[in-house]
Coordinates of C-alpha atoms and ligand atoms in Angstrom, one line a residue:
M21 CA 2.0 -4.7 -34.7
S22 CA -1.4 -4.5 -33.2
E23 CA -2.2 -4.7 -29.5
V24 CA -4.2 -8.0 -30.1
S25 CA -1.2 -9.7 -31.5
L26 CA 0.8 -8.9 -28.4
K27 CA -1.5 -11.1 -26.2
P28 CA 0.3 -14.4 -26.5
F29 CA 3.5 -12.5 -25.6
I30 CA 1.9 -10.8 -22.6
T31 CA 0.4 -14.1 -21.5
W32 CA 3.8 -15.9 -21.8
F33 CA 5.4 -13.0 -19.9
Q34 CA 3.0 -13.3 -17.0
K35 CA 3.0 -17.0 -17.0
N36 CA 6.8 -16.9 -16.5
G37 CA 6.8 -14.6 -13.5
G38 CA 6.8 -11.3 -15.3
K39 CA 4.4 -8.8 -13.7
I40 CA 2.7 -5.9 -15.6
D41 CA 0.4 -3.2 -14.5
L42 CA -2.2 -3.5 -17.4
D43 CA -4.4 -1.0 -15.7
S44 CA -1.8 1.7 -16.0
L45 CA -0.1 0.9 -19.2
G46 CA -1.1 -0.5 -22.7
F47 CA 0.6 -0.9 -26.0
T48 CA -0.4 0.9 -29.1
T49 CA 0.8 2.0 -32.4
F50 CA 2.0 5.6 -32.5
P51 CA 2.9 7.4 -35.8
V52 CA 6.3 6.2 -37.1
C53 CA 7.9 9.6 -36.2
D54 CA 6.8 8.8 -32.5
G55 CA 8.3 5.3 -32.5
G56 CA 5.6 3.1 -34.0
R57 CA 4.7 0.5 -31.6
G58 CA 5.1 1.7 -27.9
A59 CA 3.6 2.0 -24.5
V60 CA 0.9 4.5 -23.5
A61 CA -0.5 5.5 -20.1
L62 CA -4.1 4.2 -19.5
K63 CA -4.5 6.5 -16.5
D64 CA -2.5 9.2 -14.7
I65 CA 0.7 7.3 -13.3
P66 CA 2.5 8.8 -10.4
E67 CA 6.3 9.0 -10.1
E68 CA 8.1 5.9 -8.9
H69 CA 5.2 3.5 -10.0
V70 CA 6.4 0.0 -11.0
L71 CA 5.0 -0.4 -14.6
F72 CA 6.3 -3.9 -15.1
S73 CA 8.9 -6.2 -13.7
I74 CA 10.9 -9.0 -15.4
P75 CA 12.4 -11.9 -13.6
R76 CA 16.2 -12.2 -14.4
S77 CA 15.4 -15.7 -15.7
L78 CA 13.3 -14.3 -18.5
T79 CA 16.0 -12.3 -19.9
L80 CA 17.8 -13.8 -22.8
S81 CA 21.6 -13.8 -22.6
T82 CA 24.5 -16.2 -22.9
R83 CA 23.9 -16.9 -19.1
T84 CA 20.2 -17.9 -19.5
S85 CA 20.1 -19.5 -22.9
S86 CA 20.5 -23.5 -22.8
L87 CA 23.1 -23.4 -25.7
P88 CA 26.4 -22.7 -23.8
P89 CA 26.1 -25.7 -21.3
R90 CA 25.1 -27.9 -24.2
L91 CA 28.1 -26.8 -26.2
G92 CA 30.3 -27.1 -23.0
I93 CA 31.7 -24.1 -21.2
D94 CA 35.3 -24.9 -22.1
V95 CA 34.5 -25.2 -25.8
W96 CA 32.4 -22.0 -25.5
K97 CA 35.4 -20.1 -24.3
R98 CA 38.0 -21.8 -26.4
M99 CA 36.0 -20.8 -29.5
K100 CA 35.7 -17.2 -28.1
M101 CA 31.9 -17.3 -27.8
D102 CA 32.4 -15.4 -24.4
Q103 CA 33.7 -12.4 -26.3
G104 CA 31.7 -9.7 -28.0
W105 CA 28.2 -10.4 -29.3
T106 CA 28.9 -13.5 -31.4
G107 CA 27.9 -15.8 -28.5
L108 CA 24.6 -14.0 -27.8
I109 CA 23.8 -14.0 -31.5
L110 CA 24.4 -17.8 -31.7
C111 CA 22.2 -18.3 -28.7
M112 CA 19.5 -16.2 -30.3
M113 CA 19.8 -18.1 -33.5
W114 CA 19.7 -21.5 -31.5
E115 CA 16.7 -20.5 -29.5
S116 CA 14.9 -19.2 -32.6
A117 CA 15.8 -22.5 -34.6
N118 CA 14.1 -24.4 -31.7
G119 CA 10.7 -22.8 -32.4
N120 CA 8.1 -23.6 -29.9
S121 CA 10.3 -25.5 -27.7
S122 CA 12.5 -22.5 -27.0
S123 CA 11.6 -20.7 -23.7
W124 CA 11.5 -17.5 -25.7
S125 CA 9.3 -18.6 -28.7
E126 CA 6.6 -15.9 -27.9
Y127 CA 9.2 -13.4 -27.5
F128 CA 10.8 -14.0 -31.0
N129 CA 7.2 -13.7 -32.5
I130 CA 7.0 -10.0 -31.5
L131 CA 10.6 -9.0 -32.5
P132 CA 11.2 -6.9 -35.6
A133 CA 12.3 -9.0 -38.7
R134 CA 13.6 -6.1 -40.6
F135 CA 15.5 -2.8 -39.8
D136 CA 15.9 0.7 -41.4
T137 CA 19.3 0.9 -40.0
P138 CA 22.2 1.8 -42.5
M139 CA 23.7 -1.6 -42.0
F140 CA 21.0 -2.7 -44.5
W141 CA 21.2 0.2 -46.8
S142 CA 22.3 0.1 -50.5
D143 CA 25.5 1.8 -51.6
V144 CA 23.4 4.7 -53.1
D145 CA 21.7 5.3 -49.8
L146 CA 24.9 5.0 -47.9
A147 CA 26.5 7.7 -50.2
E148 CA 23.9 10.1 -48.7
L149 CA 25.7 9.8 -45.5
H150 CA 29.1 10.9 -46.9
G151 CA 30.8 13.4 -44.6
T152 CA 29.2 11.9 -41.4
S153 CA 31.0 9.2 -39.4
V154 CA 28.0 6.8 -39.6
V155 CA 29.4 4.7 -42.5
E156 CA 32.9 4.0 -41.0
K157 CA 31.2 2.9 -37.7
L158 CA 28.8 0.4 -39.3
G159 CA 31.3 -2.6 -38.8
R160 CA 29.7 -4.6 -41.5
E161 CA 33.0 -6.2 -42.5
E162 CA 34.1 -6.9 -39.0
A163 CA 30.7 -8.5 -38.3
E164 CA 30.9 -10.7 -41.4
Q165 CA 34.6 -11.6 -40.3
S166 CA 33.2 -12.7 -36.9
Y167 CA 30.5 -14.7 -38.5
T168 CA 32.9 -16.6 -40.8
E169 CA 35.8 -17.0 -38.5
K170 CA 34.2 -17.4 -35.1
M171 CA 30.6 -18.6 -35.5
L172 CA 30.8 -20.9 -38.6
P173 CA 33.5 -23.1 -37.0
V174 CA 31.3 -23.7 -33.8
I175 CA 28.2 -24.5 -36.1
Q176 CA 30.2 -26.9 -38.3
S177 CA 31.8 -28.7 -35.2
R178 CA 28.4 -29.8 -33.8
P179 CA 25.9 -31.0 -36.4
D180 CA 24.0 -32.6 -33.6
L181 CA 23.2 -29.2 -32.2
F182 CA 23.1 -27.4 -35.5
P183 CA 21.6 -30.0 -37.9
P184 CA 21.8 -29.3 -41.6
E185 CA 17.9 -29.2 -41.9
K186 CA 18.0 -26.1 -39.8
I187 CA 21.0 -24.6 -41.3
E188 CA 19.0 -21.6 -42.8
H189 CA 18.7 -20.2 -39.2
Y190 CA 22.4 -19.8 -39.1
S191 CA 22.8 -17.7 -42.3
L192 CA 24.7 -14.5 -42.5
A193 CA 21.4 -12.7 -43.1
N194 CA 20.3 -14.1 -39.7
Y195 CA 23.5 -13.1 -38.1
H196 CA 22.8 -9.5 -39.1
L197 CA 19.3 -9.7 -38.0
M198 CA 20.1 -10.9 -34.6
G199 CA 23.0 -8.4 -34.2
S200 CA 20.5 -5.7 -35.1
R201 CA 18.0 -6.9 -32.6
I202 CA 20.8 -6.8 -30.0
L203 CA 22.0 -3.3 -31.2
S204 CA 18.6 -1.8 -30.9
R205 CA 16.9 -3.5 -28.0
S206 CA 19.5 -5.1 -25.6
F207 CA 20.3 -3.8 -22.2
N208 CA 23.4 -4.0 -20.1
V209 CA 22.5 -6.1 -17.1
E210 CA 25.3 -6.6 -14.7
K211 CA 25.4 -9.5 -12.3
W212 CA 24.0 -8.9 -8.8
E213 CA 26.6 -8.6 -6.1
S214 CA 25.9 -12.2 -4.8
E215 CA 26.5 -13.5 -8.3
E216 CA 29.9 -11.9 -8.7
G217 CA 32.6 -14.6 -9.3
Q218 CA 30.0 -16.8 -11.2
S219 CA 31.5 -16.2 -14.6
Q220 CA 30.2 -19.2 -16.5
P221 CA 27.3 -18.9 -18.7
N222 CA 24.1 -20.3 -17.3
E223 CA 25.4 -20.7 -13.8
S224 CA 23.1 -17.9 -12.7
I225 CA 19.7 -16.9 -13.7
D226 CA 20.5 -13.4 -14.6
T227 CA 21.5 -10.9 -17.2
R228 CA 23.6 -9.4 -19.9
E229 CA 25.8 -6.5 -21.3
D230 CA 25.8 -3.4 -23.4
G231 CA 22.5 -2.3 -24.7
M232 CA 20.4 0.1 -22.9
D233 CA 22.2 -0.2 -19.5
V234 CA 20.3 -1.6 -16.5
D235 CA 22.2 0.0 -13.5
S236 CA 22.4 -1.7 -10.4
S237 CA 20.4 0.4 -8.3
H238 CA 17.3 -0.1 -6.4
S239 CA 15.9 3.5 -5.7
L240 CA 15.2 6.3 -8.0
E241 CA 17.3 8.5 -5.7
G242 CA 20.4 6.4 -5.8
D243 CA 22.9 6.4 -8.7
G244 CA 21.8 3.1 -9.9
N245 CA 18.9 3.3 -12.1
V246 CA 18.9 0.8 -14.9
D247 CA 20.6 3.0 -17.4
D248 CA 20.2 3.3 -21.0
A249 CA 23.8 2.5 -22.0
H250 CA 23.1 1.3 -25.4
H251 CA 24.7 -1.5 -27.0
S252 CA 28.3 -1.7 -27.4
E253 CA 28.9 -1.9 -31.2
V254 CA 30.5 -4.6 -33.1
E255 CA 33.7 -3.0 -33.1
D256 CA 33.8 -3.3 -29.2
E257 CA 34.1 -6.9 -29.4
D258 CA 37.6 -7.2 -28.0
D259 CA 37.1 -4.8 -25.1
E260 CA 37.2 -5.9 -21.5
E261 CA 33.5 -5.8 -21.0
D262 CA 31.7 -8.9 -19.8
A263 CA 29.8 -10.0 -22.9
S264 CA 27.5 -12.1 -20.7
D265 CA 26.0 -8.7 -19.3
T266 CA 24.4 -8.0 -22.7
A267 CA 20.8 -9.3 -22.5
M268 CA 17.6 -9.1 -24.4
V269 CA 15.0 -7.9 -21.9
P270 CA 11.4 -8.8 -23.0
M271 CA 8.9 -6.0 -22.4
A272 CA 11.5 -3.4 -21.4
D273 CA 12.5 -3.3 -25.1
M274 CA 8.9 -2.3 -26.0
L275 CA 9.4 1.3 -25.0
N276 CA 10.4 4.1 -27.5
A277 CA 12.7 7.0 -26.6
R278 CA 12.9 10.7 -27.8
Y279 CA 15.4 13.3 -26.8
G280 CA 14.7 14.7 -23.3
S281 CA 11.4 12.8 -23.0
E282 CA 12.3 10.0 -20.6
N283 CA 9.6 9.3 -18.1
A284 CA 10.4 5.6 -17.3
K285 CA 13.7 3.7 -16.6
L286 CA 14.8 0.2 -15.8
F287 CA 16.2 -0.5 -12.5
D288 CA 17.5 -3.8 -11.3
D289 CA 17.2 -6.0 -8.2
E290 CA 18.6 -9.2 -7.1
H291 CA 16.0 -11.3 -8.9
E292 CA 14.2 -9.0 -11.2
L293 CA 14.4 -5.8 -13.3
R294 CA 11.8 -3.1 -12.9
M295 CA 10.5 -0.5 -15.2
I296 CA 9.7 2.5 -13.0
S297 CA 8.1 5.8 -13.9
T298 CA 10.7 8.6 -13.2
K299 CA 8.0 11.4 -13.5
P300 CA 4.3 11.6 -13.3
I301 CA 2.8 10.4 -16.6
K302 CA -0.6 11.7 -17.7
L303 CA -3.4 9.5 -19.1
G304 CA -2.8 9.2 -22.9
E305 CA 1.0 10.1 -22.9
Q306 CA 3.6 7.8 -24.4
I307 CA 5.8 6.1 -21.9
W308 CA 9.4 6.9 -23.0
N309 CA 12.6 5.1 -21.8
T310 CA 15.9 6.9 -22.8
Y311 CA 18.4 5.7 -25.2
G312 CA 20.9 8.2 -23.7
D313 CA 19.8 11.3 -25.7
L314 CA 22.1 10.2 -28.5
P315 CA 22.9 12.4 -31.7
N316 CA 21.0 11.5 -34.7
A317 CA 24.0 9.9 -36.4
E318 CA 23.8 7.3 -33.6
L319 CA 20.2 7.0 -33.4
L320 CA 20.2 6.2 -37.1
R321 CA 23.0 3.8 -36.9
R322 CA 21.7 1.8 -33.9
Y323 CA 17.9 2.2 -34.2
G324 CA 17.1 3.4 -37.6
H325 CA 15.4 6.6 -36.6
V326 CA 16.2 10.3 -35.9
D327 CA 14.8 12.7 -33.5
L328 CA 13.5 15.9 -34.8
L329 CA 12.5 18.6 -32.3
P330 CA 12.0 22.4 -32.6
L331 CA 15.3 24.3 -32.3
V332 CA 15.9 28.0 -32.5
D333 CA 17.2 27.7 -36.0
G334 CA 14.9 25.1 -37.4
A335 CA 14.3 21.5 -36.3
G336 CA 16.8 18.8 -35.2
N337 CA 18.3 17.0 -32.4
P338 CA 19.8 19.1 -29.5
G339 CA 22.1 16.2 -28.8
D340 CA 23.7 16.3 -32.3
V341 CA 27.5 16.5 -32.5
V342 CA 30.2 16.8 -35.2
E343 CA 33.2 14.6 -35.0
I344 CA 36.5 16.1 -36.2
R345 CA 39.4 13.8 -36.9
A346 CA 42.7 15.0 -35.4
D347 CA 44.4 14.7 -38.8
I348 CA 42.3 17.6 -40.1
A349 CA 43.6 19.7 -37.2
V350 CA 47.2 18.6 -38.0
S351 CA 46.9 19.5 -41.6
A352 CA 45.3 22.8 -41.1
T353 CA 48.1 23.8 -38.6
T354 CA 50.9 22.7 -41.0
Q355 CA 49.3 24.5 -43.9
R356 CA 49.2 27.7 -42.0
C357 CA 52.7 27.2 -40.7
Q358 CA 54.8 26.1 -43.5
S359 CA 57.9 26.2 -41.3
L360 CA 56.6 23.2 -39.5
S361 CA 58.5 20.1 -40.8
S362 CA 56.7 17.0 -41.0
D363 CA 59.2 15.4 -38.6
H364 CA 58.7 18.0 -36.1
S365 CA 54.9 17.6 -36.3
Q366 CA 55.0 13.7 -36.3
E367 CA 57.2 13.7 -33.1
R368 CA 54.6 15.8 -31.3
I369 CA 51.7 13.9 -32.7
D370 CA 53.3 10.6 -31.5
W371 CA 53.8 12.1 -28.0
W372 CA 50.1 13.4 -27.9
L373 CA 48.8 10.0 -28.6
E374 CA 51.1 8.2 -26.3
E375 CA 50.0 10.6 -23.6
G376 CA 46.4 9.6 -24.2
G377 CA 45.3 12.5 -26.3
D378 CA 42.2 12.4 -28.4
D379 CA 42.3 11.5 -32.1
V380 CA 38.9 12.6 -32.7
F381 CA 37.4 15.9 -31.3
V382 CA 33.6 16.3 -30.6
L383 CA 31.8 19.6 -31.3
E384 CA 28.6 20.0 -29.5
S385 CA 25.6 22.3 -30.1
D386 CA 26.7 24.4 -27.2
L387 CA 29.4 25.7 -29.6
E388 CA 32.2 25.4 -27.2
L389 CA 35.5 25.0 -28.7
P390 CA 36.8 21.4 -27.7
E391 CA 39.7 21.9 -25.2
P392 CA 41.7 19.0 -26.6
L393 CA 41.5 20.3 -30.1
I394 CA 42.9 23.8 -29.0
S395 CA 45.6 22.0 -27.0
L396 CA 46.7 19.9 -29.9
I397 CA 47.0 23.0 -32.2
R398 CA 49.0 25.0 -29.6
L399 CA 51.3 21.8 -29.1
L400 CA 52.1 21.9 -32.8
L401 CA 52.9 25.6 -32.7
L402 CA 55.1 25.5 -29.7
N403 CA 58.7 26.8 -30.2
Q404 CA 61.4 24.2 -29.4
E405 CA 62.1 25.4 -25.9
D406 CA 58.5 25.3 -24.9
W407 CA 58.1 21.9 -26.6
D408 CA 61.0 20.6 -24.5
V409 CA 59.4 21.9 -21.3
A410 CA 55.9 20.3 -22.3
K411 CA 57.8 16.8 -22.9
T412 CA 59.7 17.2 -19.5
K413 CA 56.4 18.0 -17.5
G414 CA 54.4 15.5 -19.4
K415 CA 51.8 18.2 -20.0
P416 CA 50.3 19.5 -23.3
P417 CA 49.7 23.3 -23.6
K418 CA 46.8 24.8 -21.9
P419 CA 43.7 25.2 -24.3
K420 CA 44.1 29.0 -24.6
V421 CA 42.6 30.6 -27.7
D422 CA 44.8 33.1 -29.6
A423 CA 44.6 34.6 -33.1
D424 CA 46.7 32.0 -34.6
V425 CA 44.6 29.2 -33.1
L426 CA 41.4 31.0 -34.2
N427 CA 42.8 31.0 -37.7
I428 CA 43.5 27.3 -37.7
V429 CA 40.3 26.5 -36.0
H430 CA 38.5 28.3 -38.8
D431 CA 40.3 26.3 -41.5
V432 CA 39.5 23.1 -39.6
L433 CA 35.9 23.9 -39.6
D434 CA 35.9 24.9 -43.2
T435 CA 37.6 21.5 -44.2
R436 CA 35.3 19.6 -42.2
L437 CA 32.3 21.3 -43.7
K438 CA 33.6 20.5 -47.2
A439 CA 33.6 16.8 -46.4
Y440 CA 29.9 16.7 -47.2
R441 CA 28.9 16.8 -50.8
T442 CA 25.9 19.1 -50.4
T443 CA 25.3 22.5 -48.7
L444 CA 22.8 23.0 -46.0
E445 CA 20.5 24.9 -48.4
E446 CA 20.6 22.0 -51.0
D447 CA 19.8 19.7 -48.2
E448 CA 16.8 21.8 -47.2
A449 CA 15.5 21.9 -50.8
R450 CA 15.8 18.1 -51.0
L451 CA 14.1 17.5 -47.8
S452 CA 11.0 19.4 -49.0
G453 CA 10.7 17.3 -52.0
Q454 CA 9.6 13.7 -52.5
I455 CA 12.6 11.4 -51.1
T456 CA 13.0 7.9 -49.6
L457 CA 12.9 7.5 -45.9
N458 CA 16.7 6.5 -45.9
A459 CA 17.5 9.7 -47.8
R460 CA 15.4 11.7 -45.4
H461 CA 17.1 10.2 -42.4
A462 CA 20.6 10.8 -43.9
I463 CA 19.8 14.4 -44.8
I464 CA 18.5 15.0 -41.3
V465 CA 21.8 13.6 -39.9
R466 CA 24.0 15.7 -42.1
M467 CA 22.0 18.9 -41.7
G468 CA 22.3 18.6 -37.9
E469 CA 26.0 18.3 -38.3
K470 CA 26.4 21.1 -40.7
R471 CA 24.3 23.5 -38.6
I472 CA 26.7 23.0 -35.7
L473 CA 29.6 23.6 -38.1
N474 CA 28.1 26.8 -39.6
N475 CA 27.2 28.1 -36.2
M476 CA 30.7 27.4 -34.9
L477 CA 32.1 29.3 -37.9
V478 CA 30.0 32.3 -37.2
K479 CA 31.2 32.2 -33.7
V480 CA 34.9 31.9 -34.7
R481 CA 34.5 34.8 -37.3
L482 CA 32.9 36.9 -34.6
L483 CA 35.9 36.3 -32.2
Q484 CA 38.2 37.0 -35.0
S485 CA 36.5 40.3 -35.8
K486 CA 36.7 41.3 -32.2
G487 CA 40.4 40.8 -32.3
V488 CA 40.3 38.1 -29.6
G489 CA 43.7 36.8 -28.9
K490 CA 45.5 39.6 -30.4
D491 CA 45.7 41.4 -27.1
N492 CA 46.0 39.7 -23.7
K493 CA 43.4 41.9 -22.0
R494 CA 40.5 41.0 -24.3
K495 CA 38.8 37.7 -23.4
A496 CA 36.0 36.2 -25.1
S497 CA 33.7 33.7 -23.7
G498 CA 35.2 30.6 -25.1
N499 CA 38.6 32.4 -24.9
S500 CA 39.7 29.4 -22.9
A501 CA 37.9 26.6 -24.7
G502 CA 34.9 24.9 -23.2
S503 CA 35.3 21.6 -21.6
Q504 CA 34.7 18.4 -23.5
K505 CA 31.7 17.6 -21.2
R506 CA 29.2 15.2 -22.8
S507 CA 26.2 16.5 -21.2
R508 CA 23.7 17.8 -23.5
N509 CA 20.7 19.9 -22.6
Ligands
LIG21 C1 13.7 -0.7 -28.1 S1 12.7 -0.7 -29.5 C2 11.3 0.2 -29.0 C3 10.0 -0.5 -29.3 C4 9.7 -0.7 -30.8 N1 9.0 0.5 -31.3 C5 8.7 -1.9 -31.0 O1 8.1 -1.8 -31.9 O2 9.0 -2.9 -30.4 C6 13.6 0.4 -30.4 C7 13.0 0.8 -31.9 O3 11.9 1.6 -31.7 C8 11.8 2.5 -32.7 N2 11.8 3.8 -32.0 C9 12.0 4.2 -30.8 N3 11.9 5.5 -30.5 C10 11.7 6.0 -31.7 C11 11.5 7.4 -32.1 N4 11.5 8.4 -31.2 N5 11.2 7.7 -33.4 C12 11.1 6.6 -34.2 N6 11.3 5.3 -33.9 C13 11.5 5.1 -32.7 C14 12.9 2.3 -33.6 O4 12.6 1.4 -34.7 C15 13.9 1.5 -32.7 O5 14.8 0.7 -33.4

C-alpha cells in the first residue's frame, strides 16, 4: 500500500485525537523480506522520543465498540462473547459491516485483506510443515467451532442488528480474516488502575488484550513498557485472561519487527498509548517494534513471515526452538530399559504431570539440555526405593546427566529428527530452486529446527565420547542440564 493511500487514515487518526510526529516518521514500502509496508525515520530520532500517541478511545476492542451495549451486556456475557476472541471478532465484523458510519472505517480501509499464514494454506502446503508443531497449533477446527456454536447463535438472535442483507459480513471466511487481523496486529492493553473494577464492555474508553502487549508503564526505565506480548491464540479462549484487554491499536500496528532489531515500543498512560523510540534511530532506518523475538514457527503461524539473519552455520532465526513431546522421552527410556513395565512408567508419568511437570520440552539454540527432560528421564529410571523417596518428598530427581541419560537423550533427538520427512541437505537443495513462498517459509522453519537438533546431537556425541557421566569426577559443561530459560540472545 502506498504512502498516498494512507493519507485518509492519517487524517482520521489526527482528527480523532491521535498525534503523530510526521517530521520524524513516515510510511514506506520496504522489500517483503523487511516487512513490506512499515515506518521509516525521516531524520535522526533520539531515544525516548514520542513517535505517535493513540487515545484509548481510538483503539478497537469490546470496550470501545458500540456493539456490546446494543446487544445488552447481560446477553453479551450469557452468550459468552466476553470469553476469548469471538466477541472482538464480532465487533470487528459489525463495525466493518457499518461501513462509513463506523468510527473505524478509515482504519478498516488500510487493514490487510489476505494473509500468508498457514491458517489459509492448502493441505499440500501444510504437509511441508510436517515435523514442526505449527499445524497442531493452528486451531482451525476450534475456531470454526466457536464460529458455529458461539457466534452464529448471537447473529441469528438479532436480525435487527445483523440484517440479512448484510449477512455476507458475518461469513466464516470473514471470521478467519478478522481472527487473523487480531492474531497479527492486536495488542494487550490492560485497564488503567483507575478503571479496575469496570468490567463491562464499553464502560470505559480504553483497551484490550493479548496481542503485542502494551505494558502499563510510563517510563522507559520502568518495567512497564507496552510489551509485545503477542496475541493469545484461539486455543487460549478458555483461559483466565480478560478478553476485553485485546485491542486493535491503529498506527501502532503499522510497525514491522525483526529479531533483535526493536528500536520503538508502545507504552501506556491513563488516556493514551505512546509509541516511543527505545534507541537512537538514524535517518532512513526502519522503525521496528518487537513481536517478542519469536521462533520462525511462531512468526509464520501468527504473522506469515520468517526471520532470516546470518548465523555461524548459515542463516536463520537465533530465536528458533524445537519442541519435544514428553511421550518421545518416555518411549526412548522404556526402549532402552526393557525392564521398565508400562504400569511402572505410567504411575511415574501420572505423578510427574500431577506435580506440574512439563509435557513438552523446549530445545533452544544455546544447546542446553532442558532440565525437565533430564529430570523426567531420571524419574523413569529410579529404582523402587528412590522412587518412594521422590514421592514422599514431592520432588522429581535432580537434572544430572549420566551415561544412561545421555544415551536416552541421543535416542530422543534422533527420533525427533526423524519426524521430518526430509533431511537438512534436501531442504537446502530445495531452497535454492524455484519454490512457492509457502514452501520456502515452511522449509526455513523446519531447517531452523533441524539445525538445533543436529547441533544438539553433535554435542551429546561429544559428551558420550568424553565418557561424561561414566565417572563422577568428570563434569561437562551441561553436565547439569541448562535451565529452561526463555531468554534468547
Ligand atoms: C503488525 S503488522 C506490521 C505492519 C504491516 N507490514 C502493514 O503493512 O501494515 C504485522 C505484519 O507485517 C509483516 N511483517 C512484519 N515484520 C516483518 C518482517 N520482518 N518480515 C516480513 N514481514 C513482516 C507481516 O505480514 C505481519 O503479519
